[in-house]
């Protein structure tokens, strides 16, 4: 969605802004992360939390942490209106922010839908590059009726939201060290790290680069939508302190 | 939407395919045009036709022509299932096909949302470039709740679907001649032809090129959606003979 009052802003530009402002340090599990925030009807909260728990415990999220904002409470400049609840997940672009702060020139490239067959990611079937859209790719794709995250949870095969970034292969050791720290901090949503100069899930990668595919933080929201529950999602909504997030098991 | 069984196909590639297959000749008003096709519930047909008539008579469409496909009838390889009706409009990429066949190297660039203030187009507020998305930009944008075509019809101000192509300024005379023939054939949806080397509705244009903005053929569908009526739209669905289209006034 267009956030500034004038001139189109492509998602890639907004992402660079958010990456710069990411201060999360996986080693101390502190600092600011990027949040996907959805608004739901208060009456649906129990159902939505149940769905989130199911999706997150199946590994289809960036981290097991969520943020609940009750009616009347504020998050940044947003106050949750009466009858509504805000529910947020960690956005996968947080990982790009962490890689950047480790000195790795990472380039978030595209968001898309990845086909999973019997638990194994096969290929991207639909993609949108960040450099060319003013509306967030995953926000768009989750409203097109082309995901089947709930089917994936039930049968092991389906279509989930994911995104791809490229980084130079010379940085491989630093990337692996960073991703390992992130994994220790609960960032389990890394779907695939490609070999240098090799297509990743059927998407070509720039010469001397490798591709990293991360599960979209909005997959739990996509399942809520697939279940026909009203949900209004802003991907990459804002930054909040990681300390404000709770593990889903502590809520449901 | 992904149409082929393997490998992602960007919208720009699909557009070139459709432009090549466009045979419409505005001078004799014959040949094949590109169709946007929506499926609606049969019970909603009268309401939908009323909305289409209102939108089209306000000029918010490429042409005043529509195509109705009744339940059980086929269009190409698609047979309309029981309880449904197909309703189609001319897709604005038909204009690119006509320009191409006149020898003009036209480059369909992006689809987006144009803000109109008191009847005057002001700027693109959201855009997606064709070269970078596998899902049609206007299909996407009409489902994001950011259009306000019905408000535009009521008040003269609102946000409508439109798209932009670039062509070299050396072809200016041929472009004007082509657009004039198209206007005579009822293609009244040309919103703006920019000056060479000048931004068009706030979008930068390549050096020595001019930009042409055309109203999206899916605006009538966007209004149906804004009214809360179920509609499932495939932009740039297929080609059909222009002779199969009817003026909306002859139907309602």
mmCIF file of C-alpha atoms in Angstrom, chain A residues 7-233:
data_model
loop_
_atom_site.group_PDB
_atom_site.id
_atom_site.type_symbol
_atom_site.label_atom_id
_atom_site.label_comp_id
_atom_site.label_asym_id
_atom_site.label_seq_id
_atom_site.Cartn_x
_atom_site.Cartn_y
_atom_site.Cartn_z
ATOM 1 C CA UNK A 7 5.213 10.010 -5.590
ATOM 2 C CA UNK A 8 4.996 6.280 -5.941
ATOM 3 C CA UNK A 9 7.332 4.378 -3.598
ATOM 4 C CA UNK A 10 8.363 0.938 -4.770
ATOM 5 C CA UNK A 11 8.466 -1.843 -2.174
ATOM 6 C CA UNK A 12 12.258 -2.231 -2.610
ATOM 7 C CA UNK A 13 12.748 1.335 -1.393
ATOM 8 C CA UNK A 14 10.509 0.750 1.619
ATOM 9 C CA UNK A 15 12.421 -2.472 2.385
ATOM 10 C CA UNK A 16 15.777 -0.649 2.426
ATOM 11 C CA UNK A 17 14.297 1.843 4.898
ATOM 12 C CA UNK A 18 13.109 -0.985 7.186
ATOM 13 C CA UNK A 19 16.387 -2.941 6.914
ATOM 14 C CA UNK A 20 18.331 0.144 7.945
ATOM 15 C CA UNK A 21 16.111 0.560 11.002
ATOM 16 C CA UNK A 22 16.344 -3.140 12.059
ATOM 17 C CA UNK A 23 18.493 -3.407 15.197
ATOM 18 C CA UNK A 24 17.687 -6.979 16.256
ATOM 19 C CA UNK A 25 20.748 -8.880 17.473
ATOM 20 C CA UNK A 26 20.062 -12.654 17.431
ATOM 21 C CA UNK A 27 22.858 -13.351 19.945
ATOM 22 C CA UNK A 28 21.188 -11.338 22.713
ATOM 23 C CA UNK A 29 17.635 -11.662 21.281
ATOM 24 C CA UNK A 30 17.059 -7.962 21.652
ATOM 25 C CA UNK A 31 16.521 -4.959 19.386
ATOM 26 C CA UNK A 32 13.865 -3.978 16.852
ATOM 27 C CA UNK A 33 12.313 -6.395 14.361
ATOM 28 C CA UNK A 34 9.969 -5.756 11.418
ATOM 29 C CA UNK A 35 6.349 -6.681 12.102
ATOM 30 C CA UNK A 36 3.535 -7.870 9.826
ATOM 31 C CA UNK A 37 0.338 -6.603 11.428
ATOM 32 C CA UNK A 38 -3.229 -7.776 10.816
ATOM 33 C CA UNK A 39 -6.509 -6.438 12.116
ATOM 34 C CA UNK A 40 -9.224 -8.940 12.959
ATOM 35 C CA UNK A 41 -12.621 -8.769 14.664
ATOM 36 C CA UNK A 42 -12.310 -9.236 18.422
ATOM 37 C CA UNK A 43 -14.885 -12.076 18.316
ATOM 38 C CA UNK A 44 -12.579 -14.060 15.997
ATOM 39 C CA UNK A 45 -9.519 -13.830 18.288
ATOM 40 C CA UNK A 46 -9.743 -17.355 19.753
ATOM 41 C CA UNK A 47 -10.207 -18.938 16.308
ATOM 42 C CA UNK A 48 -7.368 -16.879 14.850
ATOM 43 C CA UNK A 49 -4.994 -17.740 17.717
ATOM 44 C CA UNK A 50 -5.835 -21.424 17.249
ATOM 45 C CA UNK A 51 -5.018 -21.181 13.533
ATOM 46 C CA UNK A 52 -1.800 -19.243 14.233
ATOM 47 C CA UNK A 53 -0.699 -21.910 16.731
ATOM 48 C CA UNK A 54 -1.349 -24.695 14.240
ATOM 49 C CA UNK A 55 0.478 -22.934 11.387
ATOM 50 C CA UNK A 56 3.413 -21.829 13.528
ATOM 51 C CA UNK A 57 3.892 -25.237 15.173
ATOM 52 C CA UNK A 58 4.030 -26.738 11.684
ATOM 53 C CA UNK A 59 6.985 -24.450 10.962
ATOM 54 C CA UNK A 60 5.237 -22.231 8.439
ATOM 55 C CA UNK A 61 6.348 -18.928 9.928
ATOM 56 C CA UNK A 62 9.572 -16.979 10.369
ATOM 57 C CA UNK A 63 9.580 -17.392 14.178
ATOM 58 C CA UNK A 64 7.192 -18.789 16.828
ATOM 59 C CA UNK A 65 6.641 -15.270 18.205
ATOM 60 C CA UNK A 66 3.496 -13.156 17.864
ATOM 61 C CA UNK A 67 2.312 -9.773 19.110
ATOM 62 C CA UNK A 68 -1.268 -9.102 20.245
ATOM 63 C CA UNK A 69 -2.549 -5.517 20.409
ATOM 64 C CA UNK A 70 -5.913 -5.207 22.188
ATOM 65 C CA UNK A 71 -8.679 -2.737 21.300
ATOM 66 C CA UNK A 72 -7.829 0.762 22.452
ATOM 67 C CA UNK A 73 -4.105 -0.033 22.713
ATOM 68 C CA UNK A 74 -1.614 1.668 20.436
ATOM 69 C CA UNK A 75 1.299 0.382 18.418
ATOM 70 C CA UNK A 76 3.384 3.195 16.949
ATOM 71 C CA UNK A 77 0.964 5.748 15.523
ATOM 72 C CA UNK A 78 -1.850 3.189 15.185
ATOM 73 C CA UNK A 79 -4.570 2.817 17.839
ATOM 74 C CA UNK A 80 -6.679 -0.341 17.536
ATOM 75 C CA UNK A 81 -10.313 0.665 17.104
ATOM 76 C CA UNK A 82 -13.157 -0.717 19.199
ATOM 77 C CA UNK A 83 -14.203 -4.282 18.377
ATOM 78 C CA UNK A 84 -10.875 -5.051 16.690
ATOM 79 C CA UNK A 85 -7.631 -6.761 17.738
ATOM 80 C CA UNK A 86 -4.221 -6.473 16.139
ATOM 81 C CA UNK A 87 -2.134 -9.604 15.670
ATOM 82 C CA UNK A 88 1.428 -9.467 14.373
ATOM 83 C CA UNK A 89 4.197 -11.819 13.254
ATOM 84 C CA UNK A 90 7.894 -11.262 12.580
ATOM 85 C CA UNK A 91 8.439 -10.246 8.950
ATOM 86 C CA UNK A 92 11.103 -12.207 7.074
ATOM 87 C CA UNK A 93 12.745 -8.954 5.954
ATOM 88 C CA UNK A 94 14.045 -8.805 9.561
ATOM 89 C CA UNK A 95 16.549 -11.466 8.414
ATOM 90 C CA UNK A 96 17.741 -9.109 5.653
ATOM 91 C CA UNK A 97 18.177 -6.378 8.249
ATOM 92 C CA UNK A 98 20.298 -8.707 10.405
ATOM 93 C CA UNK A 99 22.430 -9.753 7.387
ATOM 94 C CA UNK A 100 22.900 -6.083 6.433
ATOM 95 C CA UNK A 101 24.038 -5.159 9.956
ATOM 96 C CA UNK A 102 26.600 -7.995 9.688
ATOM 97 C CA UNK A 103 28.027 -6.204 6.648
ATOM 98 C CA UNK A 104 26.501 -8.524 4.021
ATOM 99 C CA UNK A 105 25.141 -6.714 0.939
ATOM 100 C CA UNK A 106 21.896 -8.657 0.736
ATOM 101 C CA UNK A 107 19.339 -7.846 -1.966
ATOM 102 C CA UNK A 108 15.705 -8.789 -1.209
ATOM 103 C CA UNK A 109 14.471 -9.692 -4.685
ATOM 104 C CA UNK A 110 10.951 -11.020 -4.820
ATOM 105 C CA UNK A 111 7.976 -12.407 -2.989
ATOM 106 C CA UNK A 112 6.046 -15.346 -4.338
ATOM 107 C CA UNK A 113 4.165 -18.590 -3.950
ATOM 108 C CA UNK A 114 6.186 -21.790 -3.504
ATOM 109 C CA UNK A 115 4.718 -25.148 -4.373
ATOM 110 C CA UNK A 116 5.443 -27.817 -1.754
ATOM 111 C CA UNK A 117 5.086 -31.495 -2.654
ATOM 112 C CA UNK A 118 5.154 -34.057 0.186
ATOM 113 C CA UNK A 119 6.937 -31.588 2.430
ATOM 114 C CA UNK A 120 9.602 -30.686 -0.153
ATOM 115 C CA UNK A 121 9.676 -27.220 -1.761
ATOM 116 C CA UNK A 122 9.533 -27.702 -5.544
ATOM 117 C CA UNK A 123 9.473 -24.272 -7.221
ATOM 118 C CA UNK A 124 8.108 -20.752 -7.214
ATOM 119 C CA UNK A 125 4.859 -20.751 -9.244
ATOM 120 C CA UNK A 126 4.050 -17.015 -8.998
ATOM 121 C CA UNK A 127 6.411 -14.158 -8.194
ATOM 122 C CA UNK A 128 6.516 -10.348 -7.955
ATOM 123 C CA UNK A 129 9.817 -8.475 -7.707
ATOM 124 C CA UNK A 130 10.077 -5.799 -5.004
ATOM 125 C CA UNK A 131 11.728 -3.314 -7.330
ATOM 126 C CA UNK A 132 8.646 -3.029 -9.483
ATOM 127 C CA UNK A 133 5.625 -2.945 -7.213
ATOM 128 C CA UNK A 134 4.346 -0.335 -4.796
ATOM 129 C CA UNK A 135 2.113 -2.908 -3.085
ATOM 130 C CA UNK A 136 3.745 -5.667 -1.003
ATOM 131 C CA UNK A 137 3.934 -8.929 -3.042
ATOM 132 C CA UNK A 138 2.798 -11.238 -0.226
ATOM 133 C CA UNK A 139 -0.115 -8.946 0.724
ATOM 134 C CA UNK A 140 -1.164 -9.172 -2.907
ATOM 135 C CA UNK A 141 -0.668 -12.893 -3.355
ATOM 136 C CA UNK A 142 -2.550 -13.878 -0.193
ATOM 137 C CA UNK A 143 -5.653 -12.114 -1.529
ATOM 138 C CA UNK A 144 -5.540 -13.769 -4.963
ATOM 139 C CA UNK A 145 -6.843 -17.159 -3.819
ATOM 140 C CA UNK A 146 -3.720 -18.932 -5.142
ATOM 141 C CA UNK A 147 -2.227 -20.040 -1.822
ATOM 142 C CA UNK A 148 -3.225 -23.365 -0.288
ATOM 143 C CA UNK A 149 -1.372 -23.195 3.014
ATOM 144 C CA UNK A 150 -4.112 -25.023 4.930
ATOM 145 C CA UNK A 151 -4.035 -27.859 2.368
ATOM 146 C CA UNK A 152 -0.245 -27.978 2.738
ATOM 147 C CA UNK A 153 -0.705 -28.352 6.525
ATOM 148 C CA UNK A 154 -3.256 -31.145 6.067
ATOM 149 C CA UNK A 155 -1.614 -33.150 3.272
ATOM 150 C CA UNK A 156 2.021 -32.026 3.074
ATOM 151 C CA UNK A 157 1.419 -30.628 -0.418
ATOM 152 C CA UNK A 158 0.223 -27.127 -1.257
ATOM 153 C CA UNK A 159 1.262 -23.571 -2.048
ATOM 154 C CA UNK A 160 2.767 -21.279 0.588
ATOM 155 C CA UNK A 161 4.063 -17.697 0.709
ATOM 156 C CA UNK A 162 7.819 -17.211 0.613
ATOM 157 C CA UNK A 163 10.410 -14.715 -0.515
ATOM 158 C CA UNK A 164 13.851 -14.689 -2.075
ATOM 159 C CA UNK A 165 16.987 -12.608 -1.540
ATOM 160 C CA UNK A 166 20.373 -12.722 -3.246
ATOM 161 C CA UNK A 167 23.804 -12.223 -1.665
ATOM 162 C CA UNK A 168 27.308 -12.485 -3.113
ATOM 163 C CA UNK A 169 28.879 -15.940 -2.722
ATOM 164 C CA UNK A 170 32.084 -14.415 -1.297
ATOM 165 C CA UNK A 171 30.015 -13.688 1.831
ATOM 166 C CA UNK A 172 28.977 -17.317 2.197
ATOM 167 C CA UNK A 173 30.730 -17.996 5.538
ATOM 168 C CA UNK A 174 29.338 -14.823 7.129
ATOM 169 C CA UNK A 175 25.851 -15.636 5.787
ATOM 170 C CA UNK A 176 25.960 -19.151 7.257
ATOM 171 C CA UNK A 177 27.173 -17.823 10.599
ATOM 172 C CA UNK A 178 24.386 -15.210 10.672
ATOM 173 C CA UNK A 179 21.690 -17.705 9.682
ATOM 174 C CA UNK A 180 22.966 -20.082 12.362
ATOM 175 C CA UNK A 181 22.678 -17.342 15.021
ATOM 176 C CA UNK A 182 19.163 -16.568 13.749
ATOM 177 C CA UNK A 183 18.198 -20.250 13.951
ATOM 178 C CA UNK A 184 19.384 -20.323 17.598
ATOM 179 C CA UNK A 185 17.160 -17.299 18.252
ATOM 180 C CA UNK A 186 14.108 -19.170 16.911
ATOM 181 C CA UNK A 187 14.190 -17.918 13.309
ATOM 182 C CA UNK A 188 13.411 -21.327 11.866
ATOM 183 C CA UNK A 189 11.718 -20.139 8.661
ATOM 184 C CA UNK A 190 14.696 -20.474 6.322
ATOM 185 C CA UNK A 191 13.396 -22.736 3.553
ATOM 186 C CA UNK A 192 16.393 -23.031 1.254
ATOM 187 C CA UNK A 193 19.911 -21.662 0.842
ATOM 188 C CA UNK A 194 20.968 -22.228 -2.763
ATOM 189 C CA UNK A 195 24.339 -23.185 -4.183
ATOM 190 C CA UNK A 196 26.222 -20.297 -5.817
ATOM 191 C CA UNK A 197 25.310 -19.678 -9.491
ATOM 192 C CA UNK A 198 22.388 -22.078 -9.269
ATOM 193 C CA UNK A 199 18.653 -21.498 -9.711
ATOM 194 C CA UNK A 200 16.759 -21.564 -6.433
ATOM 195 C CA UNK A 201 13.323 -23.155 -6.634
ATOM 196 C CA UNK A 202 13.402 -22.470 -10.370
ATOM 197 C CA UNK A 203 14.248 -18.758 -10.090
ATOM 198 C CA UNK A 204 17.531 -17.696 -11.749
ATOM 199 C CA UNK A 205 20.138 -16.066 -9.479
ATOM 200 C CA UNK A 206 22.718 -13.444 -10.497
ATOM 201 C CA UNK A 207 26.227 -14.590 -11.354
ATOM 202 C CA UNK A 208 28.445 -15.254 -8.310
ATOM 203 C CA UNK A 209 25.461 -14.909 -5.989
ATOM 204 C CA UNK A 210 23.421 -17.358 -3.992
ATOM 205 C CA UNK A 211 19.715 -17.275 -3.282
ATOM 206 C CA UNK A 212 18.077 -17.613 0.144
ATOM 207 C CA UNK A 213 14.384 -18.501 0.395
ATOM 208 C CA UNK A 214 12.538 -17.662 3.627
ATOM 209 C CA UNK A 215 8.986 -18.593 4.567
ATOM 210 C CA UNK A 216 6.686 -15.558 4.519
ATOM 211 C CA UNK A 217 5.724 -14.249 7.965
ATOM 212 C CA UNK A 218 2.205 -13.805 6.600
ATOM 213 C CA UNK A 219 1.474 -17.533 6.109
ATOM 214 C CA UNK A 220 -0.580 -17.693 9.356
ATOM 215 C CA UNK A 221 -2.636 -14.735 8.039
ATOM 216 C CA UNK A 222 -3.079 -16.517 4.675
ATOM 217 C CA UNK A 223 -4.583 -19.543 6.461
ATOM 218 C CA UNK A 224 -6.999 -17.304 8.414
ATOM 219 C CA UNK A 225 -8.070 -15.863 5.050
ATOM 220 C CA UNK A 226 -8.371 -19.359 3.518
ATOM 221 C CA UNK A 227 -10.723 -20.263 6.404
ATOM 222 C CA UNK A 228 -12.991 -17.338 5.397
ATOM 223 C CA UNK A 229 -12.332 -15.239 8.509
ATOM 224 C CA UNK A 230 -12.071 -11.453 7.897
ATOM 225 C CA UNK A 231 -8.471 -10.302 8.221
ATOM 226 C CA UNK A 232 -6.829 -7.103 6.974
ATOM 227 C CA UNK A 233 -3.046 -7.507 6.730
#
